[in-house]
mmCIF file of C-alpha atoms and ligand atoms in Angstrom:
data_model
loop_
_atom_site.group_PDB
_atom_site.id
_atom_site.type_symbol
_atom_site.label_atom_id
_atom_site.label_comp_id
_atom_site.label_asym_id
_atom_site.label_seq_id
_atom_site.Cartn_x
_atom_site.Cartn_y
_atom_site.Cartn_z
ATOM 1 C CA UNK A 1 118.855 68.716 141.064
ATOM 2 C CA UNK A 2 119.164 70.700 143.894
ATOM 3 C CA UNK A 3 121.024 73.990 143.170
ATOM 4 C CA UNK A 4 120.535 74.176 139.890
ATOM 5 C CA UNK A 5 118.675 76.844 138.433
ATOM 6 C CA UNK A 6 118.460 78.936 135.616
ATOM 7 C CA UNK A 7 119.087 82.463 137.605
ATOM 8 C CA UNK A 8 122.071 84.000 138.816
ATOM 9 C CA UNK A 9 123.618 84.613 142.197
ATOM 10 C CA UNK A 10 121.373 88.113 143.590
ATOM 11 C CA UNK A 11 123.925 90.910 143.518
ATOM 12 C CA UNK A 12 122.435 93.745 143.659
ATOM 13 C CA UNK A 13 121.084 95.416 140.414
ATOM 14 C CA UNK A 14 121.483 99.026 139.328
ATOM 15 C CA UNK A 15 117.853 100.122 137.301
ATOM 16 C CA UNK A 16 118.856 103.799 135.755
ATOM 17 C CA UNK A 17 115.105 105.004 135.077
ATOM 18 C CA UNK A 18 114.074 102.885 137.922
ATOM 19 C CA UNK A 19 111.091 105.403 138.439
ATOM 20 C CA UNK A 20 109.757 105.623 134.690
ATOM 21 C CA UNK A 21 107.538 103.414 132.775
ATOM 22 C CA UNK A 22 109.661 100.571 131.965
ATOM 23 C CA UNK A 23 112.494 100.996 135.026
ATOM 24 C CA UNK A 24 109.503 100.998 137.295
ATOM 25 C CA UNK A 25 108.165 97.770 136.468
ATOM 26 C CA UNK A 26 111.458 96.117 136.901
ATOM 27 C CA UNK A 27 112.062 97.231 140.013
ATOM 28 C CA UNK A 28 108.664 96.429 140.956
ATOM 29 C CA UNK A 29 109.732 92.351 139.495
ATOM 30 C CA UNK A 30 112.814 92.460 141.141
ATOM 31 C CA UNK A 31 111.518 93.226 144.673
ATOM 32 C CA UNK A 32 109.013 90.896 144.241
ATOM 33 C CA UNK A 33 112.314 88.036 144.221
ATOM 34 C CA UNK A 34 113.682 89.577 146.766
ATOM 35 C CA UNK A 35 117.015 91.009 144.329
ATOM 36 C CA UNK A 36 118.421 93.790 145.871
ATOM 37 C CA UNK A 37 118.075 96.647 143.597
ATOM 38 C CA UNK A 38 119.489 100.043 143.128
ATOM 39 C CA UNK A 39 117.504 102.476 141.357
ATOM 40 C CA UNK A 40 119.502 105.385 139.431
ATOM 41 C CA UNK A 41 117.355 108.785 138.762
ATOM 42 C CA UNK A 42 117.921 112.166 139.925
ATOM 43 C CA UNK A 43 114.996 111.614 142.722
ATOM 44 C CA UNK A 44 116.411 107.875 144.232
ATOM 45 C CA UNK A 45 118.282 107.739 147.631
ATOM 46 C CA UNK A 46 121.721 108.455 145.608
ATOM 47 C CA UNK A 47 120.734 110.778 142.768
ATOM 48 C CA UNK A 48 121.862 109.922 139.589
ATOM 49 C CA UNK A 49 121.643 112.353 136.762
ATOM 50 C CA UNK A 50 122.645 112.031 133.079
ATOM 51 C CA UNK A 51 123.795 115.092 132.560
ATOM 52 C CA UNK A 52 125.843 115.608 135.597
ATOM 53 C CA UNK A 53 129.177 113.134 135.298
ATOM 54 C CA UNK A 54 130.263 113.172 139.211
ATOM 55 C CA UNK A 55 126.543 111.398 140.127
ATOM 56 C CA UNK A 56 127.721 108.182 138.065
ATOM 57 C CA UNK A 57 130.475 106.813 140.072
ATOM 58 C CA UNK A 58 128.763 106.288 143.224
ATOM 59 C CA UNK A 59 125.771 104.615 141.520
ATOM 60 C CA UNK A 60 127.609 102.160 140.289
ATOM 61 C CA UNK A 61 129.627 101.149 143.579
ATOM 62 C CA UNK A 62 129.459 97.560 144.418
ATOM 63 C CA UNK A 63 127.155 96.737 140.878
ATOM 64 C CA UNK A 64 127.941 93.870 138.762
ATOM 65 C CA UNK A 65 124.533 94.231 136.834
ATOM 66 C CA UNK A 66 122.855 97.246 135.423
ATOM 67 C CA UNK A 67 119.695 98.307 133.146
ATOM 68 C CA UNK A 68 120.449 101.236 131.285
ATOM 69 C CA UNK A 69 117.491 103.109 129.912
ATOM 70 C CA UNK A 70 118.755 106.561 128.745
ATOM 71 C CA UNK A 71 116.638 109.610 128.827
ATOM 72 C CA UNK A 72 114.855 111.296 127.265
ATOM 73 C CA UNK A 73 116.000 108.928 124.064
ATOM 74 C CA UNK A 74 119.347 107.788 122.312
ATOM 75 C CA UNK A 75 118.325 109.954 119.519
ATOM 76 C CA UNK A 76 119.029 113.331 121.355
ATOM 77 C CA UNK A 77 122.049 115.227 120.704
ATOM 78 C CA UNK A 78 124.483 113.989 123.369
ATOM 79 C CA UNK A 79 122.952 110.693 123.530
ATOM 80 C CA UNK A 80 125.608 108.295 122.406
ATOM 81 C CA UNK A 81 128.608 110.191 124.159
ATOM 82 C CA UNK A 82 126.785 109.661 127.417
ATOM 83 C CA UNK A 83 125.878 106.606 126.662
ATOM 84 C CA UNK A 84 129.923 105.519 125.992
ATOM 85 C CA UNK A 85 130.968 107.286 129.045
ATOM 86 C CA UNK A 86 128.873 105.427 131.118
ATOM 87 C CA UNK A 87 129.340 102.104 129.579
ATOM 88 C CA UNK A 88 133.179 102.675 130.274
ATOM 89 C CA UNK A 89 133.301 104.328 133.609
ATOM 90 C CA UNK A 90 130.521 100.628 134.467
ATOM 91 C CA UNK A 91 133.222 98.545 132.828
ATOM 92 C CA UNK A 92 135.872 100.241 135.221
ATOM 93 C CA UNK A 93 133.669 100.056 138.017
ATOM 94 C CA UNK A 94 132.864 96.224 137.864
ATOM 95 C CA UNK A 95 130.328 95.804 135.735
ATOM 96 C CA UNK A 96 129.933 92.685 134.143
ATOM 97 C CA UNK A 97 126.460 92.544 132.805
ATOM 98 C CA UNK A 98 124.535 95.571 130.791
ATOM 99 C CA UNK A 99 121.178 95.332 129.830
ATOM 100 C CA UNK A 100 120.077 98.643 126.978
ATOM 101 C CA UNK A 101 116.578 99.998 126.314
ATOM 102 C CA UNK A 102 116.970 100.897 122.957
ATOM 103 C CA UNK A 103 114.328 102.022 120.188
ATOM 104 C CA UNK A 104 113.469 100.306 116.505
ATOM 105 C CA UNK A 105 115.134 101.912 113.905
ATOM 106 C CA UNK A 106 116.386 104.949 115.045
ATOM 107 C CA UNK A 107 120.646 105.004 113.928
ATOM 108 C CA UNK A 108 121.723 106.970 116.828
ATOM 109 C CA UNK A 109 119.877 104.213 119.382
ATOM 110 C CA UNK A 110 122.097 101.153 117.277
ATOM 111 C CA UNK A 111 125.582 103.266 117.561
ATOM 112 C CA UNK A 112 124.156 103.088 121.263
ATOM 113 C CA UNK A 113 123.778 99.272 120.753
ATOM 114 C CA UNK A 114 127.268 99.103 119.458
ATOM 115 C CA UNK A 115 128.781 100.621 122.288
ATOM 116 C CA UNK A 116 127.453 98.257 124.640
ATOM 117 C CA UNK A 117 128.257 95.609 122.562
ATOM 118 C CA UNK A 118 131.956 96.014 122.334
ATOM 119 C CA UNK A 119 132.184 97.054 125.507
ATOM 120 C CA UNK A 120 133.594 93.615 126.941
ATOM 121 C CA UNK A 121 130.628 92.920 128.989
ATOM 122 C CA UNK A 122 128.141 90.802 128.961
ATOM 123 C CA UNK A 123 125.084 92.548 126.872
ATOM 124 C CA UNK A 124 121.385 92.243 125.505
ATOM 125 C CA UNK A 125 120.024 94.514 123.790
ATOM 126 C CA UNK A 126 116.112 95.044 123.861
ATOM 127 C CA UNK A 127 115.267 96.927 120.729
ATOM 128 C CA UNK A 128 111.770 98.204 121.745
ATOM 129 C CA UNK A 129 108.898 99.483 119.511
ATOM 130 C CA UNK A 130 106.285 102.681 121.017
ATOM 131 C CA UNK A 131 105.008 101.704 124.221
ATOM 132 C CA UNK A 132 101.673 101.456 125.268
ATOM 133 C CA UNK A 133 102.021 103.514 127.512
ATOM 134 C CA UNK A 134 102.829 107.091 126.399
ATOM 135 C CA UNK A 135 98.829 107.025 126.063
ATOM 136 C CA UNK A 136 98.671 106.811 129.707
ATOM 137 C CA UNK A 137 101.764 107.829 131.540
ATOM 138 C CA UNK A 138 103.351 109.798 129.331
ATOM 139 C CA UNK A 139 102.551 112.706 126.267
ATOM 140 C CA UNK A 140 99.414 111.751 125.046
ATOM 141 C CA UNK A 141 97.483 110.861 128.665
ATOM 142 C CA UNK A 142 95.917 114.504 128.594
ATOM 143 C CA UNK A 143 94.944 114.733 125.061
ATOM 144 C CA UNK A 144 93.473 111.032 125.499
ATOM 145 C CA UNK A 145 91.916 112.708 128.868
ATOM 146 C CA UNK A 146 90.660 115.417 126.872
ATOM 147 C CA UNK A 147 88.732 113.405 123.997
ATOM 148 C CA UNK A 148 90.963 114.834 120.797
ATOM 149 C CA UNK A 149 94.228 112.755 120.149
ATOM 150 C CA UNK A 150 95.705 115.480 117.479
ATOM 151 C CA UNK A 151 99.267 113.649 115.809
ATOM 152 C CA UNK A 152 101.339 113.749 112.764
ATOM 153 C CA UNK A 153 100.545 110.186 112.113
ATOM 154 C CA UNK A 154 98.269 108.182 109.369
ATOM 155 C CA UNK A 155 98.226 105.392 107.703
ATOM 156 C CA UNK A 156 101.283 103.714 108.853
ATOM 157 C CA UNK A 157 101.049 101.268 111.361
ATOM 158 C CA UNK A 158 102.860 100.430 114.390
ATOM 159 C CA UNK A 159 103.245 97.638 116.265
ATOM 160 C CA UNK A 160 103.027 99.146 120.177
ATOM 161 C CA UNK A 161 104.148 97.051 123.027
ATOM 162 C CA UNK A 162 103.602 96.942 126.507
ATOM 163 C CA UNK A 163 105.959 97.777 129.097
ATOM 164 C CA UNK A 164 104.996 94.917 131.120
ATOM 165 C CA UNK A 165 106.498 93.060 128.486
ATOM 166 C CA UNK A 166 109.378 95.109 128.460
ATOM 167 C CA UNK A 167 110.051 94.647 132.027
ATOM 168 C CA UNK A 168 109.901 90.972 132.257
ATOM 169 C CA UNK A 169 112.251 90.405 129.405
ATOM 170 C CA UNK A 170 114.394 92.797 131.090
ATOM 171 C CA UNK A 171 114.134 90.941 134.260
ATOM 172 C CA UNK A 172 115.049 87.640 132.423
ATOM 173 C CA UNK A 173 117.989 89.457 131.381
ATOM 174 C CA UNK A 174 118.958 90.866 134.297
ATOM 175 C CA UNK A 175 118.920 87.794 136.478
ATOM 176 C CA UNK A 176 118.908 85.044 134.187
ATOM 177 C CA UNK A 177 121.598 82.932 132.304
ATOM 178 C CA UNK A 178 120.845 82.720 128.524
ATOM 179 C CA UNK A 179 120.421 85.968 127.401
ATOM 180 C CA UNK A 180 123.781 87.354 126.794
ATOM 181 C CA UNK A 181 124.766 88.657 123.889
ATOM 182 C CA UNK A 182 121.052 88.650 122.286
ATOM 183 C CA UNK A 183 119.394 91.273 120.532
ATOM 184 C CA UNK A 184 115.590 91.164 121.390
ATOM 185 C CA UNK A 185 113.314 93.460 118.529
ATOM 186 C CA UNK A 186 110.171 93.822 121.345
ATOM 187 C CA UNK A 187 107.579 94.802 119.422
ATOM 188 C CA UNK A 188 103.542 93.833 120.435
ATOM 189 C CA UNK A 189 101.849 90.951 118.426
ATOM 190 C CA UNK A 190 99.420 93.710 116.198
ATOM 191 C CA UNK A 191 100.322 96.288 113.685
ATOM 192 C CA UNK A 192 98.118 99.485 114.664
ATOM 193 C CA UNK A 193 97.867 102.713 113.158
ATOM 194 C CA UNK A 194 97.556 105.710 115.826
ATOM 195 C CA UNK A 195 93.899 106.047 114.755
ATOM 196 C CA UNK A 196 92.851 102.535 115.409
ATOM 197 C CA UNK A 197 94.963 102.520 119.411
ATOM 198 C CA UNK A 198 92.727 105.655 119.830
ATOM 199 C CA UNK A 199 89.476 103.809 118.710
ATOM 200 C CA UNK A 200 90.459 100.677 120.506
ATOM 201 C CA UNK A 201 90.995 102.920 123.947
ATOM 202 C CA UNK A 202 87.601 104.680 122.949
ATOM 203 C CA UNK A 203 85.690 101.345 123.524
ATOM 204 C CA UNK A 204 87.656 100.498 126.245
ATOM 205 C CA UNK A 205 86.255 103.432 128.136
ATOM 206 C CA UNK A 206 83.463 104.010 126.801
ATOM 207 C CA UNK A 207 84.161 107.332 125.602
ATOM 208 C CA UNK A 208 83.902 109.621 122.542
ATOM 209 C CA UNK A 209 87.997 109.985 121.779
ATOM 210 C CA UNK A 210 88.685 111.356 118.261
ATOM 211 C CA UNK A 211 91.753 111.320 116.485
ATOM 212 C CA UNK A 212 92.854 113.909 113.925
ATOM 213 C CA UNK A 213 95.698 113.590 111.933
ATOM 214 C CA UNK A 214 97.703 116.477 111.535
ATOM 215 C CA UNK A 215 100.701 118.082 109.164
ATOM 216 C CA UNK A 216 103.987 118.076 111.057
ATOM 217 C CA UNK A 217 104.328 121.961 110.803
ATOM 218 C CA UNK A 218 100.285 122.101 113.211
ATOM 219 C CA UNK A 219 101.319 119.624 115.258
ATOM 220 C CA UNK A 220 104.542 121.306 115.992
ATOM 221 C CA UNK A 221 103.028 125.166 115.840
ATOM 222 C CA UNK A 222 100.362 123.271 118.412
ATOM 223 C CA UNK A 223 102.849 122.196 120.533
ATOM 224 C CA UNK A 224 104.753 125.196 120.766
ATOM 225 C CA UNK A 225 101.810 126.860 121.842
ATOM 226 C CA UNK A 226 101.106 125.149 124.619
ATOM 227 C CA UNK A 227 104.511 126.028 126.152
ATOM 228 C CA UNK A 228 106.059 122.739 125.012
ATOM 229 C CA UNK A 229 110.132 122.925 125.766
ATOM 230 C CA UNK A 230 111.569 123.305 121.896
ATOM 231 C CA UNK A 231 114.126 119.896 122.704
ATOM 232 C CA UNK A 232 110.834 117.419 123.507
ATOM 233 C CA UNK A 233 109.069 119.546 120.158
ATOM 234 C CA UNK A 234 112.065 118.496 118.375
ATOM 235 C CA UNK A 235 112.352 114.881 119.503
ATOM 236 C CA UNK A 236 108.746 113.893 118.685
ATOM 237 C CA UNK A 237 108.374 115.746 115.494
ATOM 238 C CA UNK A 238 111.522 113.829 114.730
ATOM 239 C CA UNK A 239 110.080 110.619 116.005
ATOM 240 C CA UNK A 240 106.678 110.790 114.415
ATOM 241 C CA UNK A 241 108.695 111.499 111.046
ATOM 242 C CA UNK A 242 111.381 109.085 111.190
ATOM 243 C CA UNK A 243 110.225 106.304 113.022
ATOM 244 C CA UNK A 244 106.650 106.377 111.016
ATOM 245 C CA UNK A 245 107.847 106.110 107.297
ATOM 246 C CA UNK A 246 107.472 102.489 107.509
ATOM 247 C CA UNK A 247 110.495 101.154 108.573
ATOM 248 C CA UNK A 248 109.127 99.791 111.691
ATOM 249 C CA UNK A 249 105.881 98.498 110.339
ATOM 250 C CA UNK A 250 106.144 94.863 110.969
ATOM 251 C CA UNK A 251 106.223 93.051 114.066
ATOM 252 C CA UNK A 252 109.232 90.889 116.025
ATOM 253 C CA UNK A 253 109.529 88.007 117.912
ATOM 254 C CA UNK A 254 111.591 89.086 120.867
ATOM 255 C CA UNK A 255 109.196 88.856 123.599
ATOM 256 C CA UNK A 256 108.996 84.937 122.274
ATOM 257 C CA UNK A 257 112.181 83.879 122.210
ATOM 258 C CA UNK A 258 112.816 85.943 125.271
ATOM 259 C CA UNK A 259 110.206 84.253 127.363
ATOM 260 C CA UNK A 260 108.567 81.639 125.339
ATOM 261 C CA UNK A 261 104.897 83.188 125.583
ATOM 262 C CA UNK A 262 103.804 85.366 122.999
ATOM 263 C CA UNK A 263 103.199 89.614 123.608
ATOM 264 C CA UNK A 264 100.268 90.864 125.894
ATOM 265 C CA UNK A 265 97.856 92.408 123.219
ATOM 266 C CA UNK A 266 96.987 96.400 123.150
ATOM 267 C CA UNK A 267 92.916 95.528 123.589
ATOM 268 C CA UNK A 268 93.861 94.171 127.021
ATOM 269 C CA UNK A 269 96.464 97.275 127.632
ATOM 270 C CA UNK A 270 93.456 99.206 126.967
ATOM 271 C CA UNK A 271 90.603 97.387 128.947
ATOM 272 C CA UNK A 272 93.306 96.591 131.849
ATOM 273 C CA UNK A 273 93.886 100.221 131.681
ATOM 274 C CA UNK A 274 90.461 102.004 130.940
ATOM 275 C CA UNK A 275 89.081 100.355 134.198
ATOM 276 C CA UNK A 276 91.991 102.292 136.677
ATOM 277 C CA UNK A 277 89.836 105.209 135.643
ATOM 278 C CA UNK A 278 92.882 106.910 134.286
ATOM 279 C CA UNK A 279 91.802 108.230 131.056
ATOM 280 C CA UNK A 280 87.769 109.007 132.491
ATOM 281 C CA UNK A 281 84.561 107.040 132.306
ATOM 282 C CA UNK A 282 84.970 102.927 131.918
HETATM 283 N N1 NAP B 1 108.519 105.741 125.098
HETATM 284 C C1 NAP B 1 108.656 104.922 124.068
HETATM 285 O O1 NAP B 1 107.703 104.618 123.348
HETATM 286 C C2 NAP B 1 110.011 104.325 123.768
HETATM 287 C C3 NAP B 1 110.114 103.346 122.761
HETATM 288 C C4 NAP B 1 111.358 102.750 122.522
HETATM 289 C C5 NAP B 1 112.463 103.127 123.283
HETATM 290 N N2 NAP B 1 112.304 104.071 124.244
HETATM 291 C C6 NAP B 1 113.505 104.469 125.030
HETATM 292 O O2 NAP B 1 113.235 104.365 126.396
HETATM 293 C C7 NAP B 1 114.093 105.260 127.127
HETATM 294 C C8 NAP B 1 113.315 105.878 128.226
HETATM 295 O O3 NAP B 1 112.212 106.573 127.697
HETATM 296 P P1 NAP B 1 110.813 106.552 128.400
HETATM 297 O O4 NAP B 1 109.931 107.356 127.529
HETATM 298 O O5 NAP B 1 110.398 105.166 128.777
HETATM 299 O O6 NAP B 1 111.121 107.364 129.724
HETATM 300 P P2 NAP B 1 110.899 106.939 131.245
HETATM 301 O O7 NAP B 1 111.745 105.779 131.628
HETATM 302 O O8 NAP B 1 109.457 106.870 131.563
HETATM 303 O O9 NAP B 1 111.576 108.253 131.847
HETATM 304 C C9 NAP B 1 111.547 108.680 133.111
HETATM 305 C C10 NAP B 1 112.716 108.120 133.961
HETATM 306 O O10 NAP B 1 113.941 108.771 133.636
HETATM 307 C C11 NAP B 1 114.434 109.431 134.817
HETATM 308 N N3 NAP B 1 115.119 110.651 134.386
HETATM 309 C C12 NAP B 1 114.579 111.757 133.820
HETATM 310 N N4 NAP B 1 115.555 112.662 133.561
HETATM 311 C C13 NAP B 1 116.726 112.107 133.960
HETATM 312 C C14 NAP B 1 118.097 112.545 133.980
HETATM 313 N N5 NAP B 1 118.461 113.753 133.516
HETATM 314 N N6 NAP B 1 119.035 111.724 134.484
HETATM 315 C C15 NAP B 1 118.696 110.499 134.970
HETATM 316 N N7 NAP B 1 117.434 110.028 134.989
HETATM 317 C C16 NAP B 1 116.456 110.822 134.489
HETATM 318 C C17 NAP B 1 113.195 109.660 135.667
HETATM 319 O O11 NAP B 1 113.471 109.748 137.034
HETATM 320 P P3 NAP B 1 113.772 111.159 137.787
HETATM 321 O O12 NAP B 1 112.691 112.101 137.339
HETATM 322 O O13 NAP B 1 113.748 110.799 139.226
HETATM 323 O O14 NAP B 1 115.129 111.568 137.321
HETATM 324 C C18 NAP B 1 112.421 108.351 135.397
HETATM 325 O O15 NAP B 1 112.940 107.295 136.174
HETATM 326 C C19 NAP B 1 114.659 106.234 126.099
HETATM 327 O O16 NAP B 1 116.021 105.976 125.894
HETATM 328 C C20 NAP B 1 113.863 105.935 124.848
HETATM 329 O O17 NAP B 1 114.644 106.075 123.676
HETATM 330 C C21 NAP B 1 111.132 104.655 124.516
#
């Protein structure tokens, strides 16, 4: 029938992180149907900064709809205050619809969750495994660049998904009916241990790429040397630790019953992204 559709009316949409690897993509989706879109970082038009309370009131002016991806993660000390302050001063300001990035199995990224879900607003939550993409647009592009992937990881496997996939569920939440007040575990459709991404992005370009695993106390002594900020040293040992004792070694259905159509798979991340030339010979 004419008029009926699945979306919602096009208010504009506020995308905090609208520069990194997930808010990026959205925006990119959201252009593309001509949604008007507000991005929130401390580079956009109207800076918007986490740590700096007097930039959130003016990003959220005249939004009904916002992604909130919280950086650096809901795990860091500070997280979840922020995170509640925002929600509220959005709730004040109009907003009716919030849509959280949050990790798999991490406790401070469900209090997070639980914010946003008894906030009053309309809410999904998209409970996202490792992405893809740290290996090229994040923390491990230059060791991947430089042939030796050196972690504190081993045996157990995770199931990384794409941001791609990320962003279109997001999208589906953002302008979509149907998705309120869903949980969606986003997680890709392969378990993988660090070792086998790095071999699978070794024959993708064609290069020799070793991984080494490594105790927690070289990784972080390595780390530190290389002039690594002590907060970020702190966050990944704490994510490589936490985050791989197993908990999240099985994979979800969220990208499914999100969009019907199963995950993209990380052999096609890696071929898709071995031929940009990113990471050296293809
Ligand atoms: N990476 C993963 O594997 C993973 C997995 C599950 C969940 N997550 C969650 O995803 C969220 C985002 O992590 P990410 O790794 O994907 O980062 P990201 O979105 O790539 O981070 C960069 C974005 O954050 C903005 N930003 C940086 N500092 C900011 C600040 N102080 N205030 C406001 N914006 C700031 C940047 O823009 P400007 O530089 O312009 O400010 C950019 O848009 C985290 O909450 C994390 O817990 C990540």
């Amino acid at each position: 029938m004419v008029g009926m559709t699945n979306e919602r009316e096009h208010k504009p949409i506020l995308v905090l992180g609208g520069t990194g690897k997930t808010g990026r993509r959205i925006v990119e989706r959201l252009n593309g149907r001509g949604v008007p879109v507000r991005i929130g970082s401390r580079t956009a038009q109207q800076p918007f900064d986490w740590t700096d309370q007097t930039t959130w009131a003016p990003v959220l002016r005249d939004m009904e709809t916002v992604y909130v991806s919280y950086y650096p993660d809901l795990a860091v000390p500070g997280a979840l205050e922020a995170v509640g302050a925002f929600t509220e001063l959005a709730v004040a300001s109009g907003v009716s619809r919030l849509v959280l990035l949050s990790g798999r199995g991490e406790d401070e990224a469900k209090a997070a969750e639980e914010l946003v879900q008894s906030s009053g607003v309309e809410w999904t939550i998209l409970r996202s495994a490792w992405f893809n993409q740290n290996f090229s647009e994040d923390y491990l592009l230059e060791p991947v660049r430089g042939g030796a992937v050196v972690l504190p990881a081993g045996a157990v496997p995770e199931p990384f998904i794409d941001a791609d996939d990320i962003a279109e569920v997001a999208v589906a939440a953002l302008t979509e009916h149907g998705h309120a007040g869903r949980l969606y575990e986003l997680t890709g459709p392969r378990l993988l241990t660090f070792g086998e991404a790095i071999a699978e992005i070794s024959t993708a370009t064609g290069r020799a790429i070793d991984f080494v695993q490594a105790s927690l106390e070289e990784y972080a002594d390595a780390l530190t040397a290389e002039g690594v900020p002590a907060e970020l040293i702190e966050l990944l040992t704490y994510l490589f630790t936490t985050l791989l004792d197993g908990r999240n070694a099985q994979v979800a259905d969220g990208v499914q019953r999100a969009l019907g159509r199963p995950p993209r798979d990380f052999a096609d991340y890696a071929t898709n992204t071995a031929a940009t030339g990113i990471w050296g010979k293809a």
